[in-house]
PDB file of C-alpha atoms in Angstrom:
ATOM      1  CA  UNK A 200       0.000   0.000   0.000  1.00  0.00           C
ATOM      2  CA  UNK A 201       0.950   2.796  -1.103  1.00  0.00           C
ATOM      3  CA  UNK A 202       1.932   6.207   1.924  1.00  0.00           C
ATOM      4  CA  UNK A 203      -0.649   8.935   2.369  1.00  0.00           C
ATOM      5  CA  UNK A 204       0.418  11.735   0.778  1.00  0.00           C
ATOM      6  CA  UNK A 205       0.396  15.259   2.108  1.00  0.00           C
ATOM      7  CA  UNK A 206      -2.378  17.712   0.632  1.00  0.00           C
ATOM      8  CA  UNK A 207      -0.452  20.079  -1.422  1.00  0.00           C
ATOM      9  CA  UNK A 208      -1.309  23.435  -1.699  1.00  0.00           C
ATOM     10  CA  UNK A 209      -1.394  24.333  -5.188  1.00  0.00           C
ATOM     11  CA  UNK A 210      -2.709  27.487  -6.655  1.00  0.00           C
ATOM     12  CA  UNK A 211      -4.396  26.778  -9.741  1.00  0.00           C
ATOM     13  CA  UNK A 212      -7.020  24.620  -7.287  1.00  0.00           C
ATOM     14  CA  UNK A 213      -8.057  27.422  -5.953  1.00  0.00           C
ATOM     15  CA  UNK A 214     -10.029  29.263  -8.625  1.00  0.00           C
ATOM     16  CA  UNK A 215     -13.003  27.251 -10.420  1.00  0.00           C
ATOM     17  CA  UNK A 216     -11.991  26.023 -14.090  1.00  0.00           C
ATOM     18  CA  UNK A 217     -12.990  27.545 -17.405  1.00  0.00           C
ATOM     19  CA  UNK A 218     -13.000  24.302 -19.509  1.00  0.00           C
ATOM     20  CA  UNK A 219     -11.547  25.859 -22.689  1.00  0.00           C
ATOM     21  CA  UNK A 220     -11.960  29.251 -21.811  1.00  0.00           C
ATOM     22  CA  UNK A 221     -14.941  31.236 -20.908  1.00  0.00           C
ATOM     23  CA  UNK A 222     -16.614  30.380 -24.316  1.00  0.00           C
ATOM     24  CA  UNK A 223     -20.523  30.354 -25.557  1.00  0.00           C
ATOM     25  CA  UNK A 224     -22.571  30.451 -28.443  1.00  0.00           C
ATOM     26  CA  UNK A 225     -20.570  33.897 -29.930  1.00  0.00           C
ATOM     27  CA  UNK A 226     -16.872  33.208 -28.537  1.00  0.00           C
ATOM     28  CA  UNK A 227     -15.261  29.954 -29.748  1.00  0.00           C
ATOM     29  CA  UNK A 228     -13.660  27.723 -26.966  1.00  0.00           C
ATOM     30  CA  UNK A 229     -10.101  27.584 -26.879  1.00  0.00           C
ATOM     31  CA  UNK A 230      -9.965  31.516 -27.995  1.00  0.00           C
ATOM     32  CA  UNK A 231      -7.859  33.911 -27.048  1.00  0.00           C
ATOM     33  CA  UNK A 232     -11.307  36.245 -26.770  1.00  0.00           C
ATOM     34  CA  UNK A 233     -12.674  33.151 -24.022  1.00  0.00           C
ATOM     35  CA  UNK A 234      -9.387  33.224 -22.332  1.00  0.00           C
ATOM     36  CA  UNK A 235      -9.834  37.147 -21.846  1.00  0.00           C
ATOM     37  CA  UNK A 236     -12.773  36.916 -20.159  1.00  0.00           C
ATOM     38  CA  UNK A 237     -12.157  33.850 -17.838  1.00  0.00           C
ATOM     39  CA  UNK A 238      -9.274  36.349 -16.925  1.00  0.00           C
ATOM     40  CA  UNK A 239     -11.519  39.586 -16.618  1.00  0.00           C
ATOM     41  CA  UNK A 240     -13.909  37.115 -14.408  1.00  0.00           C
ATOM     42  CA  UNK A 241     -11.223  35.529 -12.221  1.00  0.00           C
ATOM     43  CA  UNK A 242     -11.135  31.953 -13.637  1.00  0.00           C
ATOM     44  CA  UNK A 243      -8.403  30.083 -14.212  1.00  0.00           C
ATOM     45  CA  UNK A 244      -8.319  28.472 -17.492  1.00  0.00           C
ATOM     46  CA  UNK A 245      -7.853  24.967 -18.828  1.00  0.00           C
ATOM     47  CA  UNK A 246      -6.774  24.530 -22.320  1.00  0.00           C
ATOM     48  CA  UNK A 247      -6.062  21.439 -24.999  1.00  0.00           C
ATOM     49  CA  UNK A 248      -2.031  21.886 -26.531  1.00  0.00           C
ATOM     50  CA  UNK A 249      -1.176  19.462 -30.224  1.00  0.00           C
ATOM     51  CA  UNK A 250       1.765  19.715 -31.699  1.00  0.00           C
ATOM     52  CA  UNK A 251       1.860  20.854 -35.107  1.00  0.00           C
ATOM     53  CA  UNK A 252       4.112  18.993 -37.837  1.00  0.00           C
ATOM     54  CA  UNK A 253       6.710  21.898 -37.720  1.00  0.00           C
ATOM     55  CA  UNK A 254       6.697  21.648 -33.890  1.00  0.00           C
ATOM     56  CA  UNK A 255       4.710  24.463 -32.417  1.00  0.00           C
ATOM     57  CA  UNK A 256       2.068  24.231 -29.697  1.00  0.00           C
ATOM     58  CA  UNK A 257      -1.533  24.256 -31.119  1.00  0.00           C
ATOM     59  CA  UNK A 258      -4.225  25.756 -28.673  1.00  0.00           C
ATOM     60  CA  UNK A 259      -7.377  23.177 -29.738  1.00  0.00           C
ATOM     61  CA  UNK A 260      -9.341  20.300 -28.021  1.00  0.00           C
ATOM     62  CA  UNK A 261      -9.881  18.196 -31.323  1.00  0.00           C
ATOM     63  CA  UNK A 262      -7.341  17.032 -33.601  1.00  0.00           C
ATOM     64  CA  UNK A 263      -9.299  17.180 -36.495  1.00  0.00           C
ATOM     65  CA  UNK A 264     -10.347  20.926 -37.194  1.00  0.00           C
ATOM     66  CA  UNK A 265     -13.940  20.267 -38.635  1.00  0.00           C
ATOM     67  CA  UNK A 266     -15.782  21.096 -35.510  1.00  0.00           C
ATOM     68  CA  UNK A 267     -14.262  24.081 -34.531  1.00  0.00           C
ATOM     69  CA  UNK A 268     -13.509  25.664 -37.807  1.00  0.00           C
ATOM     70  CA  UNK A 269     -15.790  24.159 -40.813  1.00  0.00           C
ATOM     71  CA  UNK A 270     -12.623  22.696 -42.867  1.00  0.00           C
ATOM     72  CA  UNK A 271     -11.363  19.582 -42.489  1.00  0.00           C
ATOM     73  CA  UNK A 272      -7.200  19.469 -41.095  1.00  0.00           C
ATOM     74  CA  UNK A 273      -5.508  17.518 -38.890  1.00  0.00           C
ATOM     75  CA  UNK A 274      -3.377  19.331 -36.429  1.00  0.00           C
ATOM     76  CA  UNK A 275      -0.162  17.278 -36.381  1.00  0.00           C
ATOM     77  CA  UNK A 276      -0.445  16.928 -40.292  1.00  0.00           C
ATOM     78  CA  UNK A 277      -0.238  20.974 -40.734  1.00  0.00           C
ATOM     79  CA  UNK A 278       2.632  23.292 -40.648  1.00  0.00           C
ATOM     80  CA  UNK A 279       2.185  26.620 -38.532  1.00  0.00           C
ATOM     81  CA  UNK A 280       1.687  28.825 -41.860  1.00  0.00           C
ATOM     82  CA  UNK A 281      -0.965  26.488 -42.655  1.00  0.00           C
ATOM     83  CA  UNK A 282      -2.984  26.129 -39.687  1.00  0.00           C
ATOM     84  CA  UNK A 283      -2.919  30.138 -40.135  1.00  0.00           C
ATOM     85  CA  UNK A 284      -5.165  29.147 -42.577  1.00  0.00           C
ATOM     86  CA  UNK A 285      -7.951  28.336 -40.770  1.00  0.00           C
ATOM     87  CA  UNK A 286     -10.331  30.152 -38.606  1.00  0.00           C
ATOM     88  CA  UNK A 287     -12.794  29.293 -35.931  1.00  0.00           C
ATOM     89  CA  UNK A 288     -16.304  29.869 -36.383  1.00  0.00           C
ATOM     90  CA  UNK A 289     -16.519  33.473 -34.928  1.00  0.00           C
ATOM     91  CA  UNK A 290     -13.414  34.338 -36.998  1.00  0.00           C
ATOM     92  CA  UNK A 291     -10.886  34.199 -34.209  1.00  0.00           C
ATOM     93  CA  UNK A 292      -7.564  32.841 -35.403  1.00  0.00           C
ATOM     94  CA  UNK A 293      -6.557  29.187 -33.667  1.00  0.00           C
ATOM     95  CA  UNK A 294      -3.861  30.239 -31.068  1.00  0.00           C
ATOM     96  CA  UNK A 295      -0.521  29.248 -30.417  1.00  0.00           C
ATOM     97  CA  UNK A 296       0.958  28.153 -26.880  1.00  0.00           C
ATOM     98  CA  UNK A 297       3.088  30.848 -26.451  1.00  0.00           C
ATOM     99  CA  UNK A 298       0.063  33.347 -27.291  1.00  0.00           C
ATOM    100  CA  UNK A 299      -1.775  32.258 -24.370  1.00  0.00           C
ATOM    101  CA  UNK A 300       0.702  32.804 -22.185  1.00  0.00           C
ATOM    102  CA  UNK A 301       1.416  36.088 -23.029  1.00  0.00           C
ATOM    103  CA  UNK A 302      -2.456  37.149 -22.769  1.00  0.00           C
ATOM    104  CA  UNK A 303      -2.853  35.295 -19.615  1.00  0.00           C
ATOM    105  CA  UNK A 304       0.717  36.118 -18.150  1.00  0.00           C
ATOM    106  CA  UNK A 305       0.292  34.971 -14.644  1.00  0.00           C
ATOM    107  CA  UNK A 306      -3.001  36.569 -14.187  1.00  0.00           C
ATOM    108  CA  UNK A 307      -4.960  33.483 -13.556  1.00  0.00           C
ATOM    109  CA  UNK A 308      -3.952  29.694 -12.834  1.00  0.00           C
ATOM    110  CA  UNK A 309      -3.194  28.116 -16.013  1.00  0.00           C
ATOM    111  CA  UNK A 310      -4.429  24.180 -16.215  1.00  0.00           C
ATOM    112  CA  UNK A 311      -2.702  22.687 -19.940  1.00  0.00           C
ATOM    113  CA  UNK A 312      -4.038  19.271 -20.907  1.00  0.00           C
ATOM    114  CA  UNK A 313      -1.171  17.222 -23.481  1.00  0.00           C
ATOM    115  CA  UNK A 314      -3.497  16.025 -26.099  1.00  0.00           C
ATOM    116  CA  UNK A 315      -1.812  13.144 -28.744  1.00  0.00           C
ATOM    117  CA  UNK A 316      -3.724  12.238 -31.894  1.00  0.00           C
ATOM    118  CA  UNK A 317      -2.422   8.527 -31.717  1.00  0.00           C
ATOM    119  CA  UNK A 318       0.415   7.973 -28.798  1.00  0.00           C
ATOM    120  CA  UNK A 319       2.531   9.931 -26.867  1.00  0.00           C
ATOM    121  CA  UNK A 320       4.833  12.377 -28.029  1.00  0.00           C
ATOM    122  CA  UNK A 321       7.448  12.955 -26.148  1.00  0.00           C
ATOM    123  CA  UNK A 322       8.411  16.019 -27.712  1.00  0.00           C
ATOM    124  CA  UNK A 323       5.081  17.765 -27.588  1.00  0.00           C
ATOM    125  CA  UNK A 324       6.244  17.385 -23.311  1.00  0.00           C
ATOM    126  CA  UNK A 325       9.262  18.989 -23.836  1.00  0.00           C
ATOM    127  CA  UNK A 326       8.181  21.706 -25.937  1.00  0.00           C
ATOM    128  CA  UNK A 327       5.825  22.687 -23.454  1.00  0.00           C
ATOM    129  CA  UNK A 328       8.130  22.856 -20.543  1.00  0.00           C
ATOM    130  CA  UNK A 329      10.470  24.326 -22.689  1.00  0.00           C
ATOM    131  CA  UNK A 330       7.646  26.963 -23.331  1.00  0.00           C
ATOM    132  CA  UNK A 331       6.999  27.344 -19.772  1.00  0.00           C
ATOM    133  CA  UNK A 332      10.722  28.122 -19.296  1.00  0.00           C
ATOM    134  CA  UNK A 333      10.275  31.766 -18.384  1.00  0.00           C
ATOM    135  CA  UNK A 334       6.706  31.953 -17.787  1.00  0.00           C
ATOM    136  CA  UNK A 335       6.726  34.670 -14.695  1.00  0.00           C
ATOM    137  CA  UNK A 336       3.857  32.375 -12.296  1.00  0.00           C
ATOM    138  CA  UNK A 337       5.312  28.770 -12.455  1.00  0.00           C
ATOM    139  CA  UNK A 338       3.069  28.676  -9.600  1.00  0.00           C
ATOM    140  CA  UNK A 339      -0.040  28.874 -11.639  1.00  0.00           C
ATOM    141  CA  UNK A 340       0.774  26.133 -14.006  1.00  0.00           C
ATOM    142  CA  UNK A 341      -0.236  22.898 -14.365  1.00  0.00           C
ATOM    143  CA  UNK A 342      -0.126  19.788 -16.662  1.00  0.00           C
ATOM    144  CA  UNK A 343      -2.500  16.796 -16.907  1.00  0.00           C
ATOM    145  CA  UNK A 344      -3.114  14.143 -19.278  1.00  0.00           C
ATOM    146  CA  UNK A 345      -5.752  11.312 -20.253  1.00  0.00           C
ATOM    147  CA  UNK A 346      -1.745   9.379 -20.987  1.00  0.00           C
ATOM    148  CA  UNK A 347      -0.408   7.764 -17.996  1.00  0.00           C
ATOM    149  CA  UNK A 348       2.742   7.392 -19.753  1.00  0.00           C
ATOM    150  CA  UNK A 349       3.038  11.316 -20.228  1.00  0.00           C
ATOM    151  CA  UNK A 350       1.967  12.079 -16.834  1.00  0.00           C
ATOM    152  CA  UNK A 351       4.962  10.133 -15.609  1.00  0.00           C
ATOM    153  CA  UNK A 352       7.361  11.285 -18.276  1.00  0.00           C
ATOM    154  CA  UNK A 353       6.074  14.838 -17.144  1.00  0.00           C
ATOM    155  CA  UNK A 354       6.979  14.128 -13.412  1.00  0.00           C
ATOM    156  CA  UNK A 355      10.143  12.783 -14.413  1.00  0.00           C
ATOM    157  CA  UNK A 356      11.824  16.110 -16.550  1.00  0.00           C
ATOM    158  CA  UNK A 357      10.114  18.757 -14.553  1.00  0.00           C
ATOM    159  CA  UNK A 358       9.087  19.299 -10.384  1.00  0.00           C
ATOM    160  CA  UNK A 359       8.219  23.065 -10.811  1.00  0.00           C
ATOM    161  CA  UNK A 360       4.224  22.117 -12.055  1.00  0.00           C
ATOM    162  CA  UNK A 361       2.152  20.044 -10.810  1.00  0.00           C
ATOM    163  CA  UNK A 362       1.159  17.320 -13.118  1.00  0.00           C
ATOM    164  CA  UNK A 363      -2.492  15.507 -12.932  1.00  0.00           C
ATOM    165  CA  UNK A 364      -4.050  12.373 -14.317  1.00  0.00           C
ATOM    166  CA  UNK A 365      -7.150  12.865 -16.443  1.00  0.00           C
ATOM    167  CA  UNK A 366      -9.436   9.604 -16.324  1.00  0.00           C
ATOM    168  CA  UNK A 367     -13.072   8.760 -17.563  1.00  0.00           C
ATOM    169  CA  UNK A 368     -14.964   4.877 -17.421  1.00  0.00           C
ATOM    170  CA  UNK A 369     -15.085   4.432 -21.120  1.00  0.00           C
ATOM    171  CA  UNK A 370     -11.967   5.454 -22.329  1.00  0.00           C
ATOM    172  CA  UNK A 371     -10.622   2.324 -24.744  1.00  0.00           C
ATOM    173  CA  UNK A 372     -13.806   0.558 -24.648  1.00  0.00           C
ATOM    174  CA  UNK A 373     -12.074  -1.861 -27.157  1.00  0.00           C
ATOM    175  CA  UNK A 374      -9.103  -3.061 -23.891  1.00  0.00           C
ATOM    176  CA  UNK A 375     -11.196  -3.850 -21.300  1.00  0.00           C
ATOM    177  CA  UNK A 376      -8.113  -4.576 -19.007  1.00  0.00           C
ATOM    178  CA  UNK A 377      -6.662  -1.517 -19.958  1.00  0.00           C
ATOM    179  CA  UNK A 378      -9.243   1.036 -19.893  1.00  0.00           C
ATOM    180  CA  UNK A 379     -10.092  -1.259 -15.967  1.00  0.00           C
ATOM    181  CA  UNK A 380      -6.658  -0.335 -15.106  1.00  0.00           C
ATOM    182  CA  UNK A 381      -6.894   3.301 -15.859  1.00  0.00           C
ATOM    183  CA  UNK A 382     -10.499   3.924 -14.716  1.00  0.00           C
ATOM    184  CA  UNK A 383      -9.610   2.169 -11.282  1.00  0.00           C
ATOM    185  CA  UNK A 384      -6.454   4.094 -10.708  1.00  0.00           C
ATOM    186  CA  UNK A 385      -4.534   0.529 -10.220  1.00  0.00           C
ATOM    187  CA  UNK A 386      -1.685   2.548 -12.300  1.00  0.00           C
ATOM    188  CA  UNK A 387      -2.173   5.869 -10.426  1.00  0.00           C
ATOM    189  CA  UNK A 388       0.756   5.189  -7.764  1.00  0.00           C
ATOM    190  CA  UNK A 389       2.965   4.465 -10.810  1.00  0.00           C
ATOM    191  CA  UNK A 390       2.492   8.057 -12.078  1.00  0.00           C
ATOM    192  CA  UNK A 391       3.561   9.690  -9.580  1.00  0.00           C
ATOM    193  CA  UNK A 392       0.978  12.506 -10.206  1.00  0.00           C
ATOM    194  CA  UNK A 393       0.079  15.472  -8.008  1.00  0.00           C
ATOM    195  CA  UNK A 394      -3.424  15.505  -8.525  1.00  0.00           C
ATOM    196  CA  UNK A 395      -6.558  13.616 -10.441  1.00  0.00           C
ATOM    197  CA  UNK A 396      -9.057  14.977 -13.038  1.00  0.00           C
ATOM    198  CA  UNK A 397     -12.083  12.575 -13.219  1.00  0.00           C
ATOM    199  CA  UNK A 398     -15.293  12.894 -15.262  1.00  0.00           C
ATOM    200  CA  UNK A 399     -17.909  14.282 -13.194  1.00  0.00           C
ATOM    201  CA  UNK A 400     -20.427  11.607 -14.618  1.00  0.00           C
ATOM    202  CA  UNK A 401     -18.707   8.804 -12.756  1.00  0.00           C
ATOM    203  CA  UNK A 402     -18.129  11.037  -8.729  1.00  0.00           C
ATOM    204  CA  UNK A 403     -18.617  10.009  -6.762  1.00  0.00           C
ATOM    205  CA  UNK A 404     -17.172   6.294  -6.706  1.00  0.00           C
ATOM    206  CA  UNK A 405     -14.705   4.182  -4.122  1.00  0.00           C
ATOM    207  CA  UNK A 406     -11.946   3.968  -6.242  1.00  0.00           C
ATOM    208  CA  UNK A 407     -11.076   8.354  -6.222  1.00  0.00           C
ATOM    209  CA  UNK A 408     -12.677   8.357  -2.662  1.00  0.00           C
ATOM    210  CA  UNK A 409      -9.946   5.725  -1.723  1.00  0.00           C
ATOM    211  CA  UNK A 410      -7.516   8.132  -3.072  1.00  0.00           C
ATOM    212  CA  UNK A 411      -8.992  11.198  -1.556  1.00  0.00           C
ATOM    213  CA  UNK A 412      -9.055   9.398   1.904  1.00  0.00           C
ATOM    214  CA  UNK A 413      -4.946   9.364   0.768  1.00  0.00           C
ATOM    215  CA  UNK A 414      -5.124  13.302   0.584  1.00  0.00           C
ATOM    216  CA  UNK A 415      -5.073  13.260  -3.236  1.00  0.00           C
ATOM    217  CA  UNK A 416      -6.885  16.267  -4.489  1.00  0.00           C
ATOM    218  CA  UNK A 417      -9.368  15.904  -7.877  1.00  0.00           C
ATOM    219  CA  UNK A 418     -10.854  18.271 -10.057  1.00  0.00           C
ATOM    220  CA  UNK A 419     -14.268  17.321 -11.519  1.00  0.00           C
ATOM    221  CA  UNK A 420     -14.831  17.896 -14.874  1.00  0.00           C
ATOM    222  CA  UNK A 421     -16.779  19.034 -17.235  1.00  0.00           C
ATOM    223  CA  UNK A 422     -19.276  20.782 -14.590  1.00  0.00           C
ATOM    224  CA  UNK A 423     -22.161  22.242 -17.105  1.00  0.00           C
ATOM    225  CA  UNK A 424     -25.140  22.705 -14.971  1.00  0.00           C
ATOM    226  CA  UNK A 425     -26.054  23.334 -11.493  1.00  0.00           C
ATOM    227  CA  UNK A 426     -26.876  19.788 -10.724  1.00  0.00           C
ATOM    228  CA  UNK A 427     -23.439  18.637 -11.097  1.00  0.00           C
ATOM    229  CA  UNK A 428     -21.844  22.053  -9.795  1.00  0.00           C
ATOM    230  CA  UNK A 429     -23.230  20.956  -6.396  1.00  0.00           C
ATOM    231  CA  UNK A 430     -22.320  17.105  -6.981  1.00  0.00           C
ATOM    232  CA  UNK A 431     -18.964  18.036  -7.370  1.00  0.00           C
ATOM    233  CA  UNK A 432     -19.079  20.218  -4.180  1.00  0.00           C
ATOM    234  CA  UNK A 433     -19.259  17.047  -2.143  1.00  0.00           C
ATOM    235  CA  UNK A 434     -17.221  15.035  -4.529  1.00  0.00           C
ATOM    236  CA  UNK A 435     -14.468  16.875  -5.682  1.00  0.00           C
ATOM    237  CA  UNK A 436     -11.730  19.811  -4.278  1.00  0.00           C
ATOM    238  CA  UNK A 437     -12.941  22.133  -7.472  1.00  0.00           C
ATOM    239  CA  UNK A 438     -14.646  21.910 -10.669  1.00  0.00           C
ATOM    240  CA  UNK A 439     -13.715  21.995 -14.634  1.00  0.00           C
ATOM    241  CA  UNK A 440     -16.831  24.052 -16.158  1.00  0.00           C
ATOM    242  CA  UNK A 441     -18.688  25.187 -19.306  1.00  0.00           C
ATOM    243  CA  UNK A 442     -22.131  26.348 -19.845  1.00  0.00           C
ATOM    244  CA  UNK A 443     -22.574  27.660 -16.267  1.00  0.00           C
ATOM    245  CA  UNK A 444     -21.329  30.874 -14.492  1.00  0.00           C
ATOM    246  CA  UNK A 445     -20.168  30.524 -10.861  1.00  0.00           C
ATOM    247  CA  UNK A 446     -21.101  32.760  -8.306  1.00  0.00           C
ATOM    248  CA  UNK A 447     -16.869  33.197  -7.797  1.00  0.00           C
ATOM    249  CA  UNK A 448     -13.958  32.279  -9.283  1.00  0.00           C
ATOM    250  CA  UNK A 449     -13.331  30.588  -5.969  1.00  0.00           C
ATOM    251  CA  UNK A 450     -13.032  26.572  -5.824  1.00  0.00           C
ATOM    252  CA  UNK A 451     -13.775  24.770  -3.078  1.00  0.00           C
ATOM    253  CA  UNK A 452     -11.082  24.450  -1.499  1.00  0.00           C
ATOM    254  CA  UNK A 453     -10.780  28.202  -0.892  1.00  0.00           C
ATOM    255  CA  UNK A 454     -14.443  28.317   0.115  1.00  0.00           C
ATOM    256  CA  UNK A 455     -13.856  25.904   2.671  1.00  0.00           C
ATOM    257  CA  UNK A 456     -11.322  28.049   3.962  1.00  0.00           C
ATOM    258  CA  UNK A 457     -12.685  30.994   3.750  1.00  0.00           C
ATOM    259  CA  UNK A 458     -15.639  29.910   5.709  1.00  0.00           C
ATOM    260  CA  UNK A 459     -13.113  28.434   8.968  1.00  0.00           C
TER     261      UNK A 459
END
């Protein structure tokens, strides 16, 4: 059995989670217009990262570009001129990495999920540390990933951000051992990660309570109504959201405290 570990204090836990910015039906997720006004409410932010076939950081949740845009691409097939070449749907320009964190500059607590078409990438990890290199709030940064492998890798080149472990039920539906494995948390100890990220449809169940009994902090995502805002309230140290506006940009966590 694995030590309890001690309940870090880590910034970016403390301010509820714009899941892709603070988007709706006139501002595109993953905008630099959504990630404006998560910053003008107090949010932090949690953003999707590819890596592009010349080897910049993409700011998009979907590899594929038809969603978001209305033209067919894939991200990691596309140079950085040509993904110039597209627009999102309310004729914001797909942002760069390094754009982000110049708009958001410390201002907010940054949360930047590794997303790989097919497997990891281990460059796509060290381009974003190497990114991060003289962001001015290393303190308000942190990495997670649905990739065990990259959470560990993660752990293992970098200790200034804290790294999570993003998990759903159905994730490989087609390995039943493996997608057991993950959704359990058997491999969680092996990751050595700072925090977990689990789909608010499945919270609360024994297998994260076991590891919150452990002082392991989770983030419950994606928190679109009410309902599940207050689920997560008992289930989870702070929410991922969309399609709801919190009453503060304050997670629970600092509510608790506050209140003490």
């Amino acid at each position: 059995m694995d030590t309890p570990k001690k309940r870090l204090n880590i910034n970016f836990l403390t301010h509820k989670i714009a899941h892709r910015g603070l988007h709706s039906d006139t501002v595109m997720e993953n905008s630099l217009e959504s990630f404006r006004l998560a910053v003008e409410k107090d949010y932090a932010i949690e953003i999707d990262v590819h890596l592009t076939r010349d080897g910049e950081l993409a700011v998009v949740h979907d590899s594929d570009l038809e969603r978001v845009t209305g033209k067919s691409g894939i991200v990691e097939e596309l140079t950085t001129a040509e993904l110039k070449q597209y627009t999102l749907k309310d004729g914001q320009h797909i942002p760069l990495l390094k754009e982000v964190l110049d708009l958001v500059n410390g201002r907010v607590p940054l949360l930047i999920e590794l997303k790989f078409r097919r497997s990891f990438d281990y460059s796509e990890a060290d381009k974003v540390i190497s990114l991060l290199e003289d962001y001015p709030r290393k303190d308000m940064i942190a990495l997670q990933s649905f990739h065990p492998f990259a959470v560990r890798y993660l752990k293992g080149i970098t200790s200034e951000y804290s790294v999570g472990y993003l998990c759903s039920y159905d994730l490989l539906e087609k390995h039943k051992i493996i997608n057991w494995l993950l959704k359990t948390l058997k491999l969680y100890r092996y990751m050595h990660a700072d925090f977990i990220s689990y789909d608010i449809n499945y919270l609360p169940n024994r297998y994260v309570s076991s590891r919150q009994r452990r002082g392991e902090q989770v983030l419950a995502w994606t928190v679109d109504s009410p309902e599940k805002e207050f689920l997560a309230s008992f289930a989870a140290d702070n929410i991922i959201f969309e399609n709801i506006l919190p009453e503060s940009g304050l997670g629970f966590i600092a509510g608790r405290r506050a209140k003490s």
